[in-house]
mmCIF file of C-alpha atoms and ligand atoms in Angstrom:
data_model
loop_
_atom_site.group_PDB
_atom_site.id
_atom_site.type_symbol
_atom_site.label_atom_id
_atom_site.label_comp_id
_atom_site.label_asym_id
_atom_site.label_seq_id
_atom_site.Cartn_x
_atom_site.Cartn_y
_atom_site.Cartn_z
ATOM 1 C CA MET A 62 121.141 20.437 -111.809
ATOM 2 C CA ILE A 63 122.493 17.256 -110.174
ATOM 3 C CA LYS A 64 124.075 14.890 -112.680
ATOM 4 C CA ARG A 65 123.106 11.359 -111.623
ATOM 5 C CA GLU A 66 124.800 8.171 -112.691
ATOM 6 C CA SER A 67 122.652 6.332 -115.210
ATOM 7 C CA LYS A 68 123.986 2.976 -114.024
ATOM 8 C CA HIS A 69 121.096 2.200 -111.706
ATOM 9 C CA ARG A 70 117.442 2.856 -111.039
ATOM 10 C CA ILE A 71 116.894 2.268 -107.341
ATOM 11 C CA LEU A 72 113.595 1.603 -105.552
ATOM 12 C CA VAL A 73 113.601 1.981 -101.747
ATOM 13 C CA LEU A 74 110.628 0.159 -100.211
ATOM 14 C CA GLY A 75 109.847 2.008 -96.963
ATOM 15 C CA VAL A 76 111.314 5.407 -97.821
ATOM 16 C CA SER A 77 109.217 7.000 -95.051
ATOM 17 C CA GLY A 78 110.868 4.851 -92.373
ATOM 18 C CA PHE A 79 113.992 5.471 -90.307
ATOM 19 C CA LEU A 80 116.415 3.427 -92.422
ATOM 20 C CA GLY A 81 114.593 3.800 -95.764
ATOM 21 C CA SER A 82 114.762 7.608 -95.555
ATOM 22 C CA ALA A 83 118.449 7.566 -94.525
ATOM 23 C CA ILE A 84 119.256 5.230 -97.453
ATOM 24 C CA TYR A 85 117.310 7.454 -99.873
ATOM 25 C CA LYS A 86 119.212 10.571 -98.704
ATOM 26 C CA GLU A 87 122.528 8.820 -99.259
ATOM 27 C CA LEU A 88 121.677 7.501 -102.743
ATOM 28 C CA PHE A 89 119.495 10.084 -104.486
ATOM 29 C CA PRO A 90 122.341 12.525 -105.316
ATOM 30 C CA TYR A 91 124.055 9.727 -107.264
ATOM 31 C CA PHE A 92 121.328 7.500 -108.712
ATOM 32 C CA ARG A 93 117.801 7.790 -110.058
ATOM 33 C CA THR A 94 116.147 6.820 -106.785
ATOM 34 C CA TYR A 95 112.466 6.130 -106.121
ATOM 35 C CA GLY A 96 110.648 5.151 -102.944
ATOM 36 C CA THR A 97 107.446 3.878 -101.389
ATOM 37 C CA TYR A 98 105.598 5.071 -98.306
ATOM 38 C CA ASN A 99 102.430 3.704 -96.733
ATOM 39 C CA THR A 100 100.961 6.288 -94.366
ATOM 40 C CA SER A 101 99.541 9.367 -96.149
ATOM 41 C CA ASN A 102 101.942 12.276 -95.850
ATOM 42 C CA LYS A 103 101.657 15.666 -97.601
ATOM 43 C CA THR A 104 105.431 16.172 -97.982
ATOM 44 C CA LEU A 105 106.028 12.725 -99.455
ATOM 45 C CA GLU A 106 103.023 13.084 -101.795
ATOM 46 C CA LYS A 107 104.697 16.127 -103.386
ATOM 47 C CA ASN A 108 107.767 14.101 -104.349
ATOM 48 C CA HIS A 109 107.011 12.534 -107.717
ATOM 49 C CA GLN A 110 109.682 9.886 -107.186
ATOM 50 C CA PHE A 111 107.628 8.470 -104.282
ATOM 51 C CA PHE A 112 104.660 6.103 -104.540
ATOM 52 C CA GLN A 113 102.050 5.408 -101.893
ATOM 53 C CA TYR A 114 102.048 1.656 -101.518
ATOM 54 C CA ASN A 115 100.538 -0.740 -98.980
ATOM 55 C CA TYR A 116 101.789 -4.313 -99.336
ATOM 56 C CA GLU A 117 98.632 -5.553 -97.580
ATOM 57 C CA GLU A 118 96.481 -4.287 -100.452
ATOM 58 C CA ASP A 119 98.529 -3.285 -103.484
ATOM 59 C CA ASP A 120 100.437 -5.316 -106.023
ATOM 60 C CA ILE A 121 104.175 -4.575 -106.076
ATOM 61 C CA TYR A 122 104.266 -5.439 -109.813
ATOM 62 C CA GLU A 123 102.588 -2.157 -110.705
ATOM 63 C CA ILE A 124 105.393 -0.140 -109.119
ATOM 64 C CA LEU A 125 108.080 -2.451 -110.502
ATOM 65 C CA GLU A 126 106.592 -1.997 -113.979
ATOM 66 C CA ILE A 127 106.710 1.795 -113.666
ATOM 67 C CA VAL A 128 110.134 2.153 -112.024
ATOM 68 C CA LYS A 129 111.904 -0.827 -113.629
ATOM 69 C CA PRO A 130 114.474 -0.847 -110.813
ATOM 70 C CA THR A 131 117.896 -2.408 -111.248
ATOM 71 C CA ILE A 132 118.229 -2.335 -107.434
ATOM 72 C CA ILE A 133 115.377 -2.836 -104.951
ATOM 73 C CA ILE A 134 116.064 -2.083 -101.278
ATOM 74 C CA SER A 135 113.607 -3.618 -98.818
ATOM 75 C CA ALA A 136 113.379 -1.600 -95.559
ATOM 76 C CA LEU A 137 109.843 -2.458 -94.444
ATOM 77 C CA ARG A 138 108.108 -3.419 -91.235
ATOM 78 C CA GLY A 139 104.611 -4.691 -90.505
ATOM 79 C CA ASP A 140 102.490 -7.768 -91.158
ATOM 80 C CA PHE A 141 104.793 -10.776 -91.523
ATOM 81 C CA SER A 142 102.843 -13.060 -93.845
ATOM 82 C CA LYS A 143 101.945 -10.233 -96.248
ATOM 83 C CA GLN A 144 105.596 -9.198 -96.339
ATOM 84 C CA VAL A 145 106.600 -12.780 -97.191
ATOM 85 C CA MET A 146 104.130 -12.711 -100.081
ATOM 86 C CA MET A 147 105.463 -9.383 -101.369
ATOM 87 C CA HIS A 148 109.048 -10.684 -101.263
ATOM 88 C CA ARG A 149 107.927 -13.793 -103.171
ATOM 89 C CA HIS A 150 106.650 -11.515 -105.945
ATOM 90 C CA ILE A 151 109.916 -9.594 -105.908
ATOM 91 C CA ALA A 152 111.869 -12.873 -106.138
ATOM 92 C CA GLU A 153 109.860 -13.781 -109.272
ATOM 93 C CA TYR A 154 110.653 -10.365 -110.744
ATOM 94 C CA LEU A 155 114.376 -10.773 -109.992
ATOM 95 C CA LEU A 156 114.457 -14.038 -111.917
ATOM 96 C CA ILE A 157 113.197 -12.488 -115.119
ATOM 97 C CA GLU A 158 114.592 -8.950 -114.975
ATOM 98 C CA ASN A 159 118.063 -7.470 -114.676
ATOM 99 C CA SER A 160 117.526 -6.498 -111.057
ATOM 100 C CA LYS A 161 118.924 -7.168 -107.590
ATOM 101 C CA LEU A 162 117.422 -7.023 -104.081
ATOM 102 C CA ILE A 163 119.105 -5.635 -100.968
ATOM 103 C CA PHE A 164 117.133 -7.032 -98.038
ATOM 104 C CA LEU A 165 117.446 -5.583 -94.527
ATOM 105 C CA SER A 166 117.423 -8.529 -92.171
ATOM 106 C CA SER A 167 118.245 -8.743 -88.493
ATOM 107 C CA ALA A 168 120.515 -10.318 -85.891
ATOM 108 C CA ASN A 169 117.306 -11.955 -84.645
ATOM 109 C CA VAL A 170 117.708 -14.687 -87.265
ATOM 110 C CA PHE A 171 120.159 -16.113 -84.691
ATOM 111 C CA ASP A 172 118.232 -15.345 -81.509
ATOM 112 C CA ALA A 173 117.934 -19.027 -80.569
ATOM 113 C CA TYR A 174 121.735 -19.259 -80.304
ATOM 114 C CA SER A 175 122.619 -17.336 -77.209
ATOM 115 C CA LYS A 176 126.067 -18.667 -76.345
ATOM 116 C CA TYR A 177 128.153 -17.136 -79.145
ATOM 117 C CA PRO A 178 128.147 -14.282 -81.636
ATOM 118 C CA SER A 179 127.128 -15.332 -85.164
ATOM 119 C CA TYR A 180 128.959 -15.216 -88.499
ATOM 120 C CA GLU A 181 127.655 -15.053 -92.071
ATOM 121 C CA GLN A 182 127.717 -18.781 -92.809
ATOM 122 C CA ASP A 183 126.256 -19.944 -89.473
ATOM 123 C CA LYS A 184 122.937 -21.712 -89.648
ATOM 124 C CA THR A 185 120.055 -19.427 -88.705
ATOM 125 C CA LEU A 186 117.700 -20.379 -85.864
ATOM 126 C CA SER A 187 115.206 -18.235 -84.029
ATOM 127 C CA ASN A 188 112.849 -18.425 -81.059
ATOM 128 C CA SER A 189 110.974 -15.261 -81.963
ATOM 129 C CA ILE A 190 108.190 -14.646 -84.475
ATOM 130 C CA TYR A 191 110.190 -11.729 -85.901
ATOM 131 C CA GLY A 192 113.309 -13.907 -86.323
ATOM 132 C CA HIS A 193 111.279 -16.712 -87.936
ATOM 133 C CA PHE A 194 109.798 -14.337 -90.450
ATOM 134 C CA LYS A 195 113.177 -12.875 -91.410
ATOM 135 C CA ILE A 196 114.560 -16.435 -91.820
ATOM 136 C CA LYS A 197 111.651 -17.348 -94.078
ATOM 137 C CA ILE A 198 112.361 -14.453 -96.419
ATOM 138 C CA GLU A 199 116.147 -15.021 -96.259
ATOM 139 C CA ASN A 200 115.749 -18.700 -97.209
ATOM 140 C CA MET A 201 113.548 -17.797 -100.146
ATOM 141 C CA LEU A 202 116.157 -15.272 -101.336
ATOM 142 C CA LEU A 203 119.086 -17.636 -100.796
ATOM 143 C CA ARG A 204 117.572 -19.978 -103.385
ATOM 144 C CA LEU A 205 117.958 -17.284 -106.068
ATOM 145 C CA PRO A 206 121.199 -16.881 -108.087
ATOM 146 C CA LYS A 207 123.746 -15.381 -105.653
ATOM 147 C CA LYS A 208 124.384 -12.209 -107.641
ATOM 148 C CA LYS A 209 120.681 -11.275 -107.395
ATOM 149 C CA VAL A 210 120.628 -10.737 -103.629
ATOM 150 C CA ALA A 211 122.429 -8.984 -100.775
ATOM 151 C CA ILE A 212 121.119 -9.943 -97.342
ATOM 152 C CA ILE A 213 122.132 -7.427 -94.715
ATOM 153 C CA ARG A 214 121.876 -8.634 -91.129
ATOM 154 C CA LEU A 215 121.730 -5.745 -88.708
ATOM 155 C CA PRO A 216 122.077 -5.455 -84.951
ATOM 156 C CA MET A 217 120.342 -2.553 -83.148
ATOM 157 C CA VAL A 218 120.752 0.626 -85.187
ATOM 158 C CA PHE A 219 121.490 3.897 -83.385
ATOM 159 C CA GLY A 220 122.280 7.389 -84.617
ATOM 160 C CA PRO A 221 121.395 11.015 -83.875
ATOM 161 C CA GLN A 222 117.880 10.738 -85.381
ATOM 162 C CA SER A 223 117.224 7.111 -84.532
ATOM 163 C CA PRO A 224 113.961 6.017 -82.884
ATOM 164 C CA ARG A 225 116.035 4.313 -80.161
ATOM 165 C CA ILE A 226 117.695 7.587 -79.125
ATOM 166 C CA ASP A 227 114.398 9.500 -79.516
ATOM 167 C CA GLU A 228 112.777 7.022 -77.140
ATOM 168 C CA ILE A 229 115.543 7.483 -74.551
ATOM 169 C CA LEU A 230 115.113 11.265 -74.741
ATOM 170 C CA GLN A 231 111.332 10.994 -74.411
ATOM 171 C CA LEU A 232 111.514 8.672 -71.391
ATOM 172 C CA ILE A 233 113.959 11.016 -69.662
ATOM 173 C CA ASP A 234 111.625 13.917 -70.415
ATOM 174 C CA LEU A 235 108.686 12.037 -68.889
ATOM 175 C CA ASN A 236 110.770 10.924 -65.900
ATOM 176 C CA GLU A 237 110.073 7.320 -66.856
ATOM 177 C CA PRO A 238 112.614 4.501 -66.381
ATOM 178 C CA ILE A 239 114.779 3.308 -69.267
ATOM 179 C CA GLU A 240 114.925 -0.477 -69.630
ATOM 180 C CA VAL A 241 118.392 -2.002 -69.879
ATOM 181 C CA PHE A 242 119.330 -5.676 -70.350
ATOM 182 C CA PRO A 243 122.522 -6.354 -68.348
ATOM 183 C CA ASN A 244 122.793 -9.940 -69.641
ATOM 184 C CA LEU A 245 122.580 -9.012 -73.298
ATOM 185 C CA ILE A 246 125.889 -8.861 -75.208
ATOM 186 C CA MET A 247 125.460 -7.375 -78.666
ATOM 187 C CA ASN A 248 127.093 -5.404 -81.397
ATOM 188 C CA VAL A 249 125.590 -2.185 -82.742
ATOM 189 C CA THR A 250 125.585 0.072 -85.782
ATOM 190 C CA SER A 251 124.500 3.524 -86.945
ATOM 191 C CA SER A 252 122.279 4.623 -89.806
ATOM 192 C CA ASN A 253 125.125 6.798 -91.179
ATOM 193 C CA LYS A 254 127.517 3.880 -91.446
ATOM 194 C CA LEU A 255 124.844 1.582 -92.847
ATOM 195 C CA THR A 256 123.956 3.963 -95.680
ATOM 196 C CA GLN A 257 127.637 4.271 -96.683
ATOM 197 C CA GLN A 258 127.984 0.487 -96.608
ATOM 198 C CA ILE A 259 124.914 0.059 -98.833
ATOM 199 C CA HIS A 260 126.285 2.670 -101.261
ATOM 200 C CA TYR A 261 129.519 0.659 -101.489
ATOM 201 C CA ILE A 262 127.648 -2.634 -101.996
ATOM 202 C CA ILE A 263 125.773 -1.011 -104.900
ATOM 203 C CA ASN A 264 128.862 0.606 -106.473
ATOM 204 C CA ARG A 265 130.949 -2.541 -106.262
ATOM 205 C CA ASN A 266 128.067 -4.816 -107.241
ATOM 206 C CA LYS A 267 128.554 -6.965 -104.134
ATOM 207 C CA SER A 268 126.175 -9.765 -103.186
ATOM 208 C CA GLY A 269 125.708 -12.466 -100.559
ATOM 209 C CA VAL A 270 125.217 -12.255 -96.814
ATOM 210 C CA PHE A 271 126.664 -9.283 -94.906
ATOM 211 C CA HIS A 272 126.964 -8.874 -91.145
ATOM 212 C CA LEU A 273 127.039 -5.122 -90.757
ATOM 213 C CA GLY A 274 127.556 -4.594 -87.040
ATOM 214 C CA SER A 275 130.423 -3.085 -85.054
ATOM 215 C CA ASN A 276 133.594 -5.175 -84.742
ATOM 216 C CA ASP A 277 133.405 -4.990 -80.937
ATOM 217 C CA LEU A 278 130.766 -6.285 -78.546
ATOM 218 C CA VAL A 279 129.035 -4.283 -75.822
ATOM 219 C CA HIS A 280 126.734 -5.052 -72.927
ATOM 220 C CA HIS A 281 123.342 -3.488 -73.592
ATOM 221 C CA ASP A 282 123.225 -1.681 -70.233
ATOM 222 C CA ASP A 283 126.768 -0.276 -70.578
ATOM 223 C CA PHE A 284 126.115 0.993 -74.096
ATOM 224 C CA VAL A 285 122.835 2.688 -73.158
ATOM 225 C CA LYS A 286 124.587 4.309 -70.168
ATOM 226 C CA GLU A 287 127.408 5.514 -72.428
ATOM 227 C CA ILE A 288 124.889 7.031 -74.830
ATOM 228 C CA ILE A 289 123.234 8.868 -71.959
ATOM 229 C CA GLU A 290 126.588 10.123 -70.654
ATOM 230 C CA THR A 291 127.534 11.256 -74.156
ATOM 231 C CA LEU A 292 124.285 13.224 -74.293
ATOM 232 C CA ARG A 293 125.130 14.601 -70.791
ATOM 233 C CA LEU A 294 121.843 13.414 -69.340
ATOM 234 C CA GLU A 295 123.209 11.056 -66.680
ATOM 235 C CA ASN A 296 121.818 13.129 -63.794
ATOM 236 C CA LYS A 297 118.260 12.878 -65.035
ATOM 237 C CA VAL A 298 117.891 9.193 -65.725
ATOM 238 C CA ILE A 299 116.255 6.247 -63.954
ATOM 239 C CA TYR A 300 117.255 2.716 -65.120
ATOM 240 C CA LYS A 301 115.154 -0.420 -64.926
ATOM 241 C CA GLN A 302 117.296 -3.539 -65.168
ATOM 242 C CA VAL A 303 115.569 -6.377 -67.025
ATOM 243 C CA PHE A 304 116.920 -9.929 -66.700
ATOM 244 C CA THR A 305 115.391 -12.231 -69.328
ATOM 245 C CA THR A 306 117.788 -15.121 -68.565
ATOM 246 C CA ASN A 307 120.186 -16.044 -65.769
ATOM 247 C CA ASP A 308 123.111 -16.388 -68.148
ATOM 248 C CA GLU A 309 124.689 -13.909 -70.481
ATOM 249 C CA ARG A 310 123.083 -13.964 -73.921
ATOM 250 C CA TYR A 311 124.645 -12.945 -77.254
ATOM 251 C CA LEU A 312 122.788 -11.165 -80.040
ATOM 252 C CA ALA A 313 125.649 -10.179 -82.292
ATOM 253 C CA VAL A 314 126.315 -10.436 -86.033
ATOM 254 C CA LEU A 315 130.051 -10.306 -86.705
ATOM 255 C CA PRO A 316 131.671 -10.267 -90.167
ATOM 256 C CA LYS A 317 134.214 -12.946 -91.058
ATOM 257 C CA PHE A 318 133.839 -14.030 -94.703
ATOM 258 C CA ASN A 319 132.211 -11.045 -96.428
ATOM 259 C CA LYS A 320 134.075 -8.106 -94.893
ATOM 260 C CA LEU A 321 133.852 -4.549 -96.174
ATOM 261 C CA PRO A 322 136.978 -2.364 -96.429
ATOM 262 C CA LYS A 323 138.395 -0.906 -93.200
ATOM 263 C CA HIS A 324 136.909 2.588 -93.663
ATOM 264 C CA LEU A 325 133.421 1.042 -93.829
ATOM 265 C CA GLN A 326 133.826 -1.015 -90.669
ATOM 266 C CA LEU A 327 132.991 0.458 -87.280
ATOM 267 C CA VAL A 328 133.410 0.109 -83.539
ATOM 268 C CA SER A 329 130.754 1.027 -80.995
ATOM 269 C CA GLN A 330 132.736 4.138 -79.946
ATOM 270 C CA ASP A 331 132.150 5.587 -83.454
ATOM 271 C CA ILE A 332 128.434 5.726 -82.692
ATOM 272 C CA LEU A 333 129.065 7.655 -79.471
ATOM 273 C CA SER A 334 131.407 10.019 -81.368
ATOM 274 C CA GLU A 335 128.645 10.648 -83.939
ATOM 275 C CA LEU A 336 126.298 11.633 -81.106
ATOM 276 C CA GLN A 337 128.812 14.179 -79.824
ATOM 277 C CA LYS A 338 128.840 16.115 -83.128
HETATM 278 N N1 NAP B 1478 116.019 0.018 -86.847
HETATM 279 C C1 NAP B 1478 116.716 -1.014 -86.370
HETATM 280 O O1 NAP B 1478 117.333 -0.934 -85.291
HETATM 281 C C2 NAP B 1478 116.768 -2.309 -87.171
HETATM 282 C C3 NAP B 1478 117.565 -3.359 -86.689
HETATM 283 C C4 NAP B 1478 117.612 -4.558 -87.423
HETATM 284 C C5 NAP B 1478 116.879 -4.691 -88.598
HETATM 285 N N2 NAP B 1478 116.100 -3.647 -89.033
HETATM 286 C C6 NAP B 1478 115.299 -3.853 -90.259
HETATM 287 O O2 NAP B 1478 115.388 -2.714 -91.093
HETATM 288 C C7 NAP B 1478 114.149 -2.509 -91.769
HETATM 289 C C8 NAP B 1478 113.720 -1.040 -91.606
HETATM 290 O O3 NAP B 1478 113.568 -0.764 -90.221
HETATM 291 P P1 NAP B 1478 113.215 0.712 -89.691
HETATM 292 O O4 NAP B 1478 113.644 0.755 -88.276
HETATM 293 O O5 NAP B 1478 113.700 1.738 -90.657
HETATM 294 O O6 NAP B 1478 111.596 0.648 -89.746
HETATM 295 P P2 NAP B 1478 110.520 1.832 -89.684
HETATM 296 O O7 NAP B 1478 111.167 3.151 -89.355
HETATM 297 O O8 NAP B 1478 109.422 1.370 -88.788
HETATM 298 O O9 NAP B 1478 109.986 1.905 -91.197
HETATM 299 C C9 NAP B 1478 109.146 0.896 -91.701
HETATM 300 C C10 NAP B 1478 108.689 1.237 -93.102
HETATM 301 O O10 NAP B 1478 107.734 0.232 -93.502
HETATM 302 C C11 NAP B 1478 106.611 0.887 -94.080
HETATM 303 N N3 NAP B 1478 105.400 0.076 -93.926
HETATM 304 C C12 NAP B 1478 104.829 -0.366 -92.769
HETATM 305 N N4 NAP B 1478 103.694 -1.071 -93.045
HETATM 306 C C13 NAP B 1478 103.561 -1.065 -94.411
HETATM 307 C C14 NAP B 1478 102.599 -1.609 -95.313
HETATM 308 N N5 NAP B 1478 101.520 -2.289 -94.885
HETATM 309 N N6 NAP B 1478 102.777 -1.414 -96.645
HETATM 310 C C15 NAP B 1478 103.864 -0.735 -97.107
HETATM 311 N N7 NAP B 1478 104.807 -0.179 -96.305
HETATM 312 C C16 NAP B 1478 104.651 -0.352 -94.967
HETATM 313 C C17 NAP B 1478 106.493 2.191 -93.304
HETATM 314 O O11 NAP B 1478 105.702 3.088 -94.029
HETATM 315 P P3 NAP B 1478 104.877 4.303 -93.318
HETATM 316 O O12 NAP B 1478 105.768 4.831 -92.227
HETATM 317 O O13 NAP B 1478 104.655 5.277 -94.434
HETATM 318 O O14 NAP B 1478 103.616 3.707 -92.799
HETATM 319 C C18 NAP B 1478 107.973 2.588 -93.217
HETATM 320 O O15 NAP B 1478 108.362 3.237 -94.404
HETATM 321 C C19 NAP B 1478 113.148 -3.522 -91.203
HETATM 322 O O16 NAP B 1478 113.032 -4.579 -92.104
HETATM 323 C C20 NAP B 1478 113.811 -3.997 -89.924
HETATM 324 O O17 NAP B 1478 113.492 -5.328 -89.637
HETATM 325 C C21 NAP B 1478 116.037 -2.471 -88.347
#
């Protein structure tokens, strides 16, 4: 039998998703870990640690009452205003219980600033509905006591089983073009690195705002081409270059104030090396 640490009870909201499932796999050998899924799924139903939960209809309190999590990890997508409401309920719970929230946010909270990469303490500003919604939740969480919240801002996440790589493979299979954005300068990360970083944040009881992207910057088109070369598919691919602006545009979240130890940092080449394995 696996001996789990009794230190934490962890609830992963969105355990059926790409990042939620990767986070669950990393944590469940060490902690009592529970999860929620929305879409009915026979395999997930069999796992008694998992709850079917739809934030558009169900009250999160019921699950919080059952699980009594000391750590809640929010890895959800979907309706923005309903998600804001759910996070408001979680914020109320955090204030009265011994519990902390790890919220997966996005580099899009800075998508209105295109001239520079962004750091943890920069003011957020977005032109997109998605970025606005993430800012709204972040601001609500930033009003809570600091130790109650870790906000994790992510750039595009890649990895062997990532939807982004799956999509590239599918498009190549269908002989369809792959869209690349030559003007977009970004940093990147992988689900493997992210799960290790979250494990560390839990173990060391870290809080605040984290920028968990690679230390280097890449052009979107170059990085996608490098992925395709790494997968040895360069002879089969058609590219469609998309120019959304005339100038180069940054969408990058770099760490400066809240850095993790060296072994938990990454460069974009690490993601390509992971794909080679
Ligand atoms: N992946 C990236 O590149 C990336 C980059 C930056 C930030 N992020 C952030 O990371 C988080 C996770 O992203 P992801 O790529 O892992 O997303 P994902 O694979 O699409 O997973 C989304 C999760 O949300 C659940 N969900 C959707 N609608 C729901 C509802 N009405 N009620 C309850 N649960 C619902 C889904 O459940 P079912 O599948 O069971 O329906 C699934 O578990 C998101 O907050 C995203 O903004 C991701």
